[in-house]
Tab-separated table of N, CA, C and O in Angstrom:
chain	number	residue	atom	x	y	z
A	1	UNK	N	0.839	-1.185	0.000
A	1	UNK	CA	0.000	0.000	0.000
A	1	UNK	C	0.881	1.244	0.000
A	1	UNK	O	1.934	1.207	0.636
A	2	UNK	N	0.406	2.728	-0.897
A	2	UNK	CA	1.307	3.137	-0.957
A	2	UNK	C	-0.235	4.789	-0.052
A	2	UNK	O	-1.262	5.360	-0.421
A	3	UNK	N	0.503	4.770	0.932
A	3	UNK	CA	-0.045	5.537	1.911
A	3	UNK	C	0.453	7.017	1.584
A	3	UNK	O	1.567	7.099	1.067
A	4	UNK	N	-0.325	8.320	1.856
A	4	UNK	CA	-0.055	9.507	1.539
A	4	UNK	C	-0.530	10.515	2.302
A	4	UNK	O	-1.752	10.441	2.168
A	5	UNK	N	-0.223	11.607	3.181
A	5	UNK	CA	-0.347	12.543	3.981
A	5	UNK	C	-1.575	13.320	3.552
A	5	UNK	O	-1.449	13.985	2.524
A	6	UNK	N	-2.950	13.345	4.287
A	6	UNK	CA	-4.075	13.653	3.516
A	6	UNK	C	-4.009	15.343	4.310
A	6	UNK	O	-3.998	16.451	3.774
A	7	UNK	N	-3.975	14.971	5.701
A	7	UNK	CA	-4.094	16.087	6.694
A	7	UNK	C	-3.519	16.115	8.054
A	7	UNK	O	-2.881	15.063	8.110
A	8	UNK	N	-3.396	16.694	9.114
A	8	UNK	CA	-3.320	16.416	10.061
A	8	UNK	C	-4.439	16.217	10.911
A	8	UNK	O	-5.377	16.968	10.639
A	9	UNK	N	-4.700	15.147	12.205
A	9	UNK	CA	-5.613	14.745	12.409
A	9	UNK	C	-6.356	16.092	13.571
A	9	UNK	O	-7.473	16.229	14.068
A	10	UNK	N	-5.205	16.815	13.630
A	10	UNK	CA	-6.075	18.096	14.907
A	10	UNK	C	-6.525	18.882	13.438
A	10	UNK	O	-6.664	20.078	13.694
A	11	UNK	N	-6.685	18.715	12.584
A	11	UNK	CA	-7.506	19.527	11.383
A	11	UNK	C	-8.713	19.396	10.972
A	11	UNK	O	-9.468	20.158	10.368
A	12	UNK	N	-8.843	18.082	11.462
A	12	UNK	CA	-10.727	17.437	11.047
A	12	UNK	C	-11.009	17.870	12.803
A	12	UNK	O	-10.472	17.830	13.910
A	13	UNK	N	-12.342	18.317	12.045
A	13	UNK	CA	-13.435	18.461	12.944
A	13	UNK	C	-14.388	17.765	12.683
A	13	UNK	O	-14.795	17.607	11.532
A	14	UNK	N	-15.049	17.084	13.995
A	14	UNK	CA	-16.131	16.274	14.044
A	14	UNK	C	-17.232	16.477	13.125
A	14	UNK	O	-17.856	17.529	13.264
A	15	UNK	N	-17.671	15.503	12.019
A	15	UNK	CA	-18.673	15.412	11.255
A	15	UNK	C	-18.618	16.488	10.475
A	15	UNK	O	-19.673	17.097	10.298
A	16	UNK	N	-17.470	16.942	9.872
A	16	UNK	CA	-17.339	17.786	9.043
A	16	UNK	C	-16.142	17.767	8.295
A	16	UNK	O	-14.973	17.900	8.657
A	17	UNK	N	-16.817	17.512	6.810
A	17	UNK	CA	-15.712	16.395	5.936
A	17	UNK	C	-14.760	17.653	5.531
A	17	UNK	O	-15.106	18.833	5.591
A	18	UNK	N	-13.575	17.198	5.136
A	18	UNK	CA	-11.968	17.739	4.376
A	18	UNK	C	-11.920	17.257	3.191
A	18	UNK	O	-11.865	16.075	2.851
A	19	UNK	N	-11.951	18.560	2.316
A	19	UNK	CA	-11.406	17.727	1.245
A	19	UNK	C	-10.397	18.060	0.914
A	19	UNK	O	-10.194	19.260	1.100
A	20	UNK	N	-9.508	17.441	0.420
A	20	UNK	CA	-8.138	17.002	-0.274
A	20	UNK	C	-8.040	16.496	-1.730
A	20	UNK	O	-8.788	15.694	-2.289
A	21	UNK	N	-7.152	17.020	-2.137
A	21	UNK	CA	-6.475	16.179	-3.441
A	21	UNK	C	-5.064	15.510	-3.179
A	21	UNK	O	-4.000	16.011	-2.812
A	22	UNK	N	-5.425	14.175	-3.500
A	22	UNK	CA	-3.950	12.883	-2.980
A	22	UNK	C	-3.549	12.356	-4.860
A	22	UNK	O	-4.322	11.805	-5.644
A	23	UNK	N	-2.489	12.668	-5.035
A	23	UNK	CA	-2.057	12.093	-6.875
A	23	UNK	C	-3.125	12.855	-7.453
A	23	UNK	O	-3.103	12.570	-8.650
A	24	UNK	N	-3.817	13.470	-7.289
A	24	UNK	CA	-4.778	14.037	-8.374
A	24	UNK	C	-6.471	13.710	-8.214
A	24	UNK	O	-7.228	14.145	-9.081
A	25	UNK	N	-6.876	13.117	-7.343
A	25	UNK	CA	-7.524	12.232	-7.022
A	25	UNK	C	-8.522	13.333	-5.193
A	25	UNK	O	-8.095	13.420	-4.041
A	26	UNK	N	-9.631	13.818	-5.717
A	26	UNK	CA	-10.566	14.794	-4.915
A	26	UNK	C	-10.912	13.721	-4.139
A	26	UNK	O	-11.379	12.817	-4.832
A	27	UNK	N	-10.843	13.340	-2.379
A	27	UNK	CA	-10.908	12.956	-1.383
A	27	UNK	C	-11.762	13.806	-0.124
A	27	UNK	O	-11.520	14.879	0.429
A	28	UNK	N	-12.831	12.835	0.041
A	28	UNK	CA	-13.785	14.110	1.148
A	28	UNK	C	-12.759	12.593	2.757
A	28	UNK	O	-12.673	11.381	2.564
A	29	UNK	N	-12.216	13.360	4.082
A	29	UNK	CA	-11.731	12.723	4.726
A	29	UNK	C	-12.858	13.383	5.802
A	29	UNK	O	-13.313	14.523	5.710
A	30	UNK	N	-13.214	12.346	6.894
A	30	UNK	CA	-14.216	12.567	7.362
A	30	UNK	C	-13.625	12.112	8.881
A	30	UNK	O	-12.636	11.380	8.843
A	31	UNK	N	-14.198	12.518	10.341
A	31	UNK	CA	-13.603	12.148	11.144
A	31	UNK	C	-15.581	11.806	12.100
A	31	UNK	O	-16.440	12.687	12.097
A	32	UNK	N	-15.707	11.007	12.477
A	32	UNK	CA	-17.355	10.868	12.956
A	32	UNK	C	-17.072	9.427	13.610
A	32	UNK	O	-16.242	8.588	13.261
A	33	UNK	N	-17.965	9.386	14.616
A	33	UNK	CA	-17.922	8.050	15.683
A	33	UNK	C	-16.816	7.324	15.816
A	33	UNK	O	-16.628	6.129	15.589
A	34	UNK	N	-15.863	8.430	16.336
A	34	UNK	CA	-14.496	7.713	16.542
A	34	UNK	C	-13.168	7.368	15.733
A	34	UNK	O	-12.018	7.273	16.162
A	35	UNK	N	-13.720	7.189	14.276
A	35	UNK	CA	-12.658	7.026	13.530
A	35	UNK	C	-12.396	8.231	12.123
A	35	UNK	O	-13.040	9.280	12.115
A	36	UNK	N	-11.751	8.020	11.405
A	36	UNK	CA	-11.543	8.624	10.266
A	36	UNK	C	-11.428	7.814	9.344
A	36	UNK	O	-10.611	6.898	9.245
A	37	UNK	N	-12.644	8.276	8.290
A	37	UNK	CA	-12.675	7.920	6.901
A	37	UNK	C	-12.570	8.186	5.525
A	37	UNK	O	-13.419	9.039	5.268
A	38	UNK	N	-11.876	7.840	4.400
A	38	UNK	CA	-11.695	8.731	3.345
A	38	UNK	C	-12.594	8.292	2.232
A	38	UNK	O	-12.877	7.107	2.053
A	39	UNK	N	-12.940	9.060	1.650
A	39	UNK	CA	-14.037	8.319	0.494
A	39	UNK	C	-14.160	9.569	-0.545
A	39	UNK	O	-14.317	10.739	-0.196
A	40	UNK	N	-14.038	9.011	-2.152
A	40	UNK	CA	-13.862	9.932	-3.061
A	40	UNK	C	-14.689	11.024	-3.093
A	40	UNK	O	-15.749	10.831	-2.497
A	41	UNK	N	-14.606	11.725	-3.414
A	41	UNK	CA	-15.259	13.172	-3.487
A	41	UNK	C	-16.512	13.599	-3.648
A	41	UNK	O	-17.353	14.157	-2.944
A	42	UNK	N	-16.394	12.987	-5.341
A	42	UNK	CA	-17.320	12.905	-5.967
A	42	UNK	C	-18.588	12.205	-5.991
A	42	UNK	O	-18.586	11.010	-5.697
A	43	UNK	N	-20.017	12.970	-6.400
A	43	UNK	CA	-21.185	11.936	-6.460
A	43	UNK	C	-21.289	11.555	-7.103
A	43	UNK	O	-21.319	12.184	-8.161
A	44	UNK	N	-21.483	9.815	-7.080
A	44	UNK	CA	-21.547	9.096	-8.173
A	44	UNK	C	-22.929	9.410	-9.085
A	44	UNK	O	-23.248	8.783	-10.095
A	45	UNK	N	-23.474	10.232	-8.646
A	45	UNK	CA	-24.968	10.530	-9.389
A	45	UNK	C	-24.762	11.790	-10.583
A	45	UNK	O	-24.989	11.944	-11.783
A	46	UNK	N	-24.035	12.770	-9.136
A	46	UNK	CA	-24.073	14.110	-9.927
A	46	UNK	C	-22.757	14.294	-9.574
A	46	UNK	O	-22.113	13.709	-8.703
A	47	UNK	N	-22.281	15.512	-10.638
A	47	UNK	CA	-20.516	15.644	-10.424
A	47	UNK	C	-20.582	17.267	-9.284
A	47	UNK	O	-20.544	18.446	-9.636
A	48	UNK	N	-20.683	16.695	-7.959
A	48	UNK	CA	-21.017	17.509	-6.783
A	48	UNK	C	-19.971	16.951	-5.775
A	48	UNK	O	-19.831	15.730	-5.706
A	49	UNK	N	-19.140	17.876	-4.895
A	49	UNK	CA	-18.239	17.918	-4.313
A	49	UNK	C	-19.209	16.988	-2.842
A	49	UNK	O	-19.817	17.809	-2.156
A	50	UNK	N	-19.306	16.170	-2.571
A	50	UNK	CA	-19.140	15.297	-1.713
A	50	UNK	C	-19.460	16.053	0.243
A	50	UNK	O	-20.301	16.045	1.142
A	51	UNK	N	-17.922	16.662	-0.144
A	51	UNK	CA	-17.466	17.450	1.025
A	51	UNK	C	-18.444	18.518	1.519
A	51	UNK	O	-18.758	18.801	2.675
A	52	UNK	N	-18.887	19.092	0.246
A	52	UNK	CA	-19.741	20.206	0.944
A	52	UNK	C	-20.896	19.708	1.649
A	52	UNK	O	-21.567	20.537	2.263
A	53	UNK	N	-21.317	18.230	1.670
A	53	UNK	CA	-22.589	17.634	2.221
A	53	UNK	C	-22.355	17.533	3.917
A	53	UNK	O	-21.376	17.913	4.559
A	54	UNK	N	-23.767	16.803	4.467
A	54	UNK	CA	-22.997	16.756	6.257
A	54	UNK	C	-23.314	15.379	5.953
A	54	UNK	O	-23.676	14.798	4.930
A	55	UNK	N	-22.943	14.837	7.785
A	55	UNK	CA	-22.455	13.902	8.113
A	55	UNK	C	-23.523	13.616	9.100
A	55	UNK	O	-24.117	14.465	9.765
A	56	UNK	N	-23.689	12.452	9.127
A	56	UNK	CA	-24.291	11.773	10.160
A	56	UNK	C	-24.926	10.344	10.078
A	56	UNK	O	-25.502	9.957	9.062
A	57	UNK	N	-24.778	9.528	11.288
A	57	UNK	CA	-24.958	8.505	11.114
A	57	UNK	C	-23.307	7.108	9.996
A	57	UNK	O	-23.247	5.971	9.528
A	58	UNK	N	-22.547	8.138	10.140
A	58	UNK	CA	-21.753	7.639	9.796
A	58	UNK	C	-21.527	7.277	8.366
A	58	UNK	O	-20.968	6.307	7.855
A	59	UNK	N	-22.309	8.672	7.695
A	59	UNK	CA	-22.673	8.690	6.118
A	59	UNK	C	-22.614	10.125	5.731
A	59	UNK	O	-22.225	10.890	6.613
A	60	UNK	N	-22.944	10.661	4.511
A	60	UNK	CA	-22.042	11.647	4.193
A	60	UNK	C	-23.009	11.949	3.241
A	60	UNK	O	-23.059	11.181	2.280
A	61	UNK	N	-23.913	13.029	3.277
A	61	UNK	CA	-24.857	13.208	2.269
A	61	UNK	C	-24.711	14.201	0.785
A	61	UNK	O	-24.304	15.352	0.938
A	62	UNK	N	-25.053	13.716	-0.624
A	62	UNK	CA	-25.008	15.105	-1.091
A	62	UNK	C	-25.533	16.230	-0.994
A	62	UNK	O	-26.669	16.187	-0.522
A	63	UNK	N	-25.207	17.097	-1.221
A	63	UNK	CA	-26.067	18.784	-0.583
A	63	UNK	C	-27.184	18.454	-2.196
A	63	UNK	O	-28.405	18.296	-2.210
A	64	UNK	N	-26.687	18.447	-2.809
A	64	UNK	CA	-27.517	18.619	-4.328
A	64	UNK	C	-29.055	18.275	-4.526
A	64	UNK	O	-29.998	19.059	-4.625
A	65	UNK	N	-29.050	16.841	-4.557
A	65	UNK	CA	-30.079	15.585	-4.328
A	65	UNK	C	-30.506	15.026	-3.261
A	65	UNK	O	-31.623	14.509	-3.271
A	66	UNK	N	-29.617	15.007	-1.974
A	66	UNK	CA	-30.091	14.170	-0.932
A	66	UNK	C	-29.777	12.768	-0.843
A	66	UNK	O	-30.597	12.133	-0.180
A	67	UNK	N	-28.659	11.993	-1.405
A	67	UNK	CA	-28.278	11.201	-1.434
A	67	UNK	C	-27.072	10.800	-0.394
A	67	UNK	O	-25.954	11.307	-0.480
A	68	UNK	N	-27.377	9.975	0.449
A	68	UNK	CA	-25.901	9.632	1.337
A	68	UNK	C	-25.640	8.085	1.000
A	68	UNK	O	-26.217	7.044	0.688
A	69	UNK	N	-24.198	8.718	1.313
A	69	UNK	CA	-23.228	7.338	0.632
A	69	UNK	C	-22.693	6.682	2.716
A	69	UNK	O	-22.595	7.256	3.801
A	70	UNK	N	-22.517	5.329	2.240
A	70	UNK	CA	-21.968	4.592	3.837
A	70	UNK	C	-20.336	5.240	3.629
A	70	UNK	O	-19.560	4.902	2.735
A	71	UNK	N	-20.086	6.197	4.652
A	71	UNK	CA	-18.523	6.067	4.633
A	71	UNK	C	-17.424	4.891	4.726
A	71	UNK	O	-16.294	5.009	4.253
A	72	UNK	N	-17.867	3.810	5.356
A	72	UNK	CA	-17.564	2.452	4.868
A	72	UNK	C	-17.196	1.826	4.327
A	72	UNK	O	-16.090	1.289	4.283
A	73	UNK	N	-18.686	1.697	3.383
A	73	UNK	CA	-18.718	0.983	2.005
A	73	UNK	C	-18.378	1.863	0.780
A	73	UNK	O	-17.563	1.438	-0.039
A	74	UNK	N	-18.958	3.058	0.617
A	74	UNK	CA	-19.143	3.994	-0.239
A	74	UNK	C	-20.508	3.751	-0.853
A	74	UNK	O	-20.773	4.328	-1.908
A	75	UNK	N	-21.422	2.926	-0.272
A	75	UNK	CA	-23.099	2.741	-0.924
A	75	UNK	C	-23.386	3.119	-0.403
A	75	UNK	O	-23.260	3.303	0.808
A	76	UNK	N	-24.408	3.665	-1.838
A	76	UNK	CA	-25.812	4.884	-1.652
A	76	UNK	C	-26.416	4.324	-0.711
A	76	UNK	O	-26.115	3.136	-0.605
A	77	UNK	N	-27.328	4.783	0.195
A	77	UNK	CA	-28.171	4.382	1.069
A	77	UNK	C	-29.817	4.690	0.398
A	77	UNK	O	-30.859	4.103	0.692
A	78	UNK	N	-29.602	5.845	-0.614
A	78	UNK	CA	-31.178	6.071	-1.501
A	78	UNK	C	-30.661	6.250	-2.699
A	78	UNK	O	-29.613	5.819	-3.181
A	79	UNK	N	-31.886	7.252	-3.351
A	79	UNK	CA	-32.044	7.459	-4.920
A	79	UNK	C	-31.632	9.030	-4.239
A	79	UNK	O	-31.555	9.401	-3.067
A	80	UNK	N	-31.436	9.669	-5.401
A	80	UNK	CA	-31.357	9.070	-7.026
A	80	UNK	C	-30.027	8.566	-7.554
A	80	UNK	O	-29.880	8.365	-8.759
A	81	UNK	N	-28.551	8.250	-6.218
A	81	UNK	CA	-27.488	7.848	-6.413
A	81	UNK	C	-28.409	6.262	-6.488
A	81	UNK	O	-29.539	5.945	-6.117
A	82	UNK	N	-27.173	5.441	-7.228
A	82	UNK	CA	-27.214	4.433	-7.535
A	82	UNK	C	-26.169	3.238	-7.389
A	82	UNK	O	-26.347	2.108	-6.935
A	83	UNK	N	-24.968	3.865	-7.939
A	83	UNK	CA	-23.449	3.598	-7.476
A	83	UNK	C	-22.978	3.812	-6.495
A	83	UNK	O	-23.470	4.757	-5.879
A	84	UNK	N	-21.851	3.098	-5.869
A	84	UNK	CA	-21.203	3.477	-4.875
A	84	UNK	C	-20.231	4.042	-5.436
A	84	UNK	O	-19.977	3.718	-6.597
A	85	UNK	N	-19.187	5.331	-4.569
A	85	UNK	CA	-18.278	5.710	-4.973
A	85	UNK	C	-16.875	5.095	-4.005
A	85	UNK	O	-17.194	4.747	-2.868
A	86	UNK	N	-15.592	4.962	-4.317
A	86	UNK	CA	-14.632	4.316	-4.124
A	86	UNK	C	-14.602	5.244	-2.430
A	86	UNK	O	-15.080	6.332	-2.108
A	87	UNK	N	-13.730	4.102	-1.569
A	87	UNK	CA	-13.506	4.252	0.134
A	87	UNK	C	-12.308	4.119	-0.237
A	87	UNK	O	-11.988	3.518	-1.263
A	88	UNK	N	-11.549	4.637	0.516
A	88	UNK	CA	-9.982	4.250	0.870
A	88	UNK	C	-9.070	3.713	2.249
A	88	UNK	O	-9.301	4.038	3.414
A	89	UNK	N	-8.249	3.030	1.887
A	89	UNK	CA	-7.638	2.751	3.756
A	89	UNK	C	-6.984	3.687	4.317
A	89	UNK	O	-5.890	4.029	3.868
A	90	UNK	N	-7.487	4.221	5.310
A	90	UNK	CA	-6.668	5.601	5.835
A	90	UNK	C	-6.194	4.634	7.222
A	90	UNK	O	-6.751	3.625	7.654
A	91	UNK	N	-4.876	5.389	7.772
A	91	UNK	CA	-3.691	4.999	9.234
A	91	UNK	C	-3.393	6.522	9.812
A	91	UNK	O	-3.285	7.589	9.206
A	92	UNK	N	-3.323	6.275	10.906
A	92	UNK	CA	-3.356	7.494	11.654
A	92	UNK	C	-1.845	6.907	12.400
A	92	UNK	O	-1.679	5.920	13.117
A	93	UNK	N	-0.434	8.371	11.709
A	93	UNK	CA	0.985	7.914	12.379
A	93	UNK	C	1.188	9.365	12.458
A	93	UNK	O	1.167	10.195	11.548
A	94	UNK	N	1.462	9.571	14.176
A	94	UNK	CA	2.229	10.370	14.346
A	94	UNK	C	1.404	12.084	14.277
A	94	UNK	O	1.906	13.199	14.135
A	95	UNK	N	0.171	11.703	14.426
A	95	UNK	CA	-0.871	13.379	14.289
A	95	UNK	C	-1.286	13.142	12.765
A	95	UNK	O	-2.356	13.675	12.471
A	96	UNK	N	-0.633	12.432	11.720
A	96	UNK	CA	-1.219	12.881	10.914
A	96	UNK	C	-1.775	11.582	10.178
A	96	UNK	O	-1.399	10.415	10.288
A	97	UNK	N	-2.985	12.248	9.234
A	97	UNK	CA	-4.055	11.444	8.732
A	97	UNK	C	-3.553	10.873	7.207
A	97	UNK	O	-3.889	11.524	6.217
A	98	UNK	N	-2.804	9.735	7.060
A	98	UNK	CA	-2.431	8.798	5.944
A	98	UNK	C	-3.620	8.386	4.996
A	98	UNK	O	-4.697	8.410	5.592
A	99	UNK	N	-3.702	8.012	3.669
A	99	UNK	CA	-5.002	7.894	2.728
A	99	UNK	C	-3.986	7.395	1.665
A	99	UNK	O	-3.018	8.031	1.249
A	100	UNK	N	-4.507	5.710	1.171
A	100	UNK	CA	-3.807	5.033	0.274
A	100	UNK	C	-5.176	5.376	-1.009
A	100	UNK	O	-6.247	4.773	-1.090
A	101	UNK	N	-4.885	6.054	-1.532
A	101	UNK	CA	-5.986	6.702	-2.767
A	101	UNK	C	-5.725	5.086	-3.866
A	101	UNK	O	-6.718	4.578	-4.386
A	102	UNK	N	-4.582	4.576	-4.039
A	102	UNK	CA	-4.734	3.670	-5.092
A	102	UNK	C	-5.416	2.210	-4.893
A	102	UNK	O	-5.433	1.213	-5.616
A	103	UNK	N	-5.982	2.496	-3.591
A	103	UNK	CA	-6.257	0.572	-3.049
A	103	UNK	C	-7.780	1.004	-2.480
A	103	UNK	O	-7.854	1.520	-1.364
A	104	UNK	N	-8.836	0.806	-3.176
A	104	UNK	CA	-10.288	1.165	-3.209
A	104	UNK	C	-10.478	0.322	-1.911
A	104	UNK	O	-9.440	-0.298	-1.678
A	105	UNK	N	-11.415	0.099	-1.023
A	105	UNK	CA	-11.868	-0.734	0.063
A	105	UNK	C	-13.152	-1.635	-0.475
A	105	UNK	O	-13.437	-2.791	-0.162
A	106	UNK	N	-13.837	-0.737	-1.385
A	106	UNK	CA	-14.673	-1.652	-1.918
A	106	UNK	C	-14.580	-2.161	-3.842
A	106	UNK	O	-14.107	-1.701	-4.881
A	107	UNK	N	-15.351	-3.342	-3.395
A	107	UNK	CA	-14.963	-3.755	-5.064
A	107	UNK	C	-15.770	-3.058	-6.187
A	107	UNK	O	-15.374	-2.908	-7.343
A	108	UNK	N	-17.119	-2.600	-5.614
A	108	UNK	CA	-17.838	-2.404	-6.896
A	108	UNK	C	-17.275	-1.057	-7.294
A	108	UNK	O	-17.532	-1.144	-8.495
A	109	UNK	N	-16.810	-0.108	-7.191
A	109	UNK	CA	-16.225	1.498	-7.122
A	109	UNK	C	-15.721	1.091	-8.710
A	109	UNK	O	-15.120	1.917	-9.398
């Protein structure tokens, strides 16, 4: 796995996603019920920044449509998304928040 410096972890605030670009690649990094999660940006429905949506329940809604994705899995939980969008493995070394952008967590992405 080739791991990459997304943020530092005193930079996320609770239930309120970061976004980042890792290789080129728009990353909403999310910090909610304890852990931190990275999941692509983008809606797989509409081409809408991810990040600007909220959080809760451990999902990540679009502002646009109303669609939340599982930070998890990256599946839609409704309509009118359909697809899931790609998760990533994030490691927490040293304060700061690691994100392997090339190794998806889920298969269907």
């Amino acid at each position: 796995m080739t791991y990459v410096r997304a943020c530092g972890l005193s930079e996320l605030e609770e239930d309120t996603p970061k976004r980042v670009e890792l290789d080129g690649t728009p990353v909403s990094v999310v910090q909610t019920e304890g852990e931190v999660f990275a999941i692509y940006d983008i809606c797989s429905h509409a081409n809408v920044s991810l990040s600007e949506g909220e959080v809760e329940d451990c999902q990540i809604e679009c502002w646009l449509h109303g669609s939340s994705f599982d930070l998890r899995t990256g599946k839609p939980s409704g309509l009118p998304a359909t697809r899931p969008v790609p998760v990533y493995p994030v490691k927490i070394e040293g304060g700061s928040v690691l994100v392997d952008v090339r190794a998806s967590l889920n298969q269907e992405s």
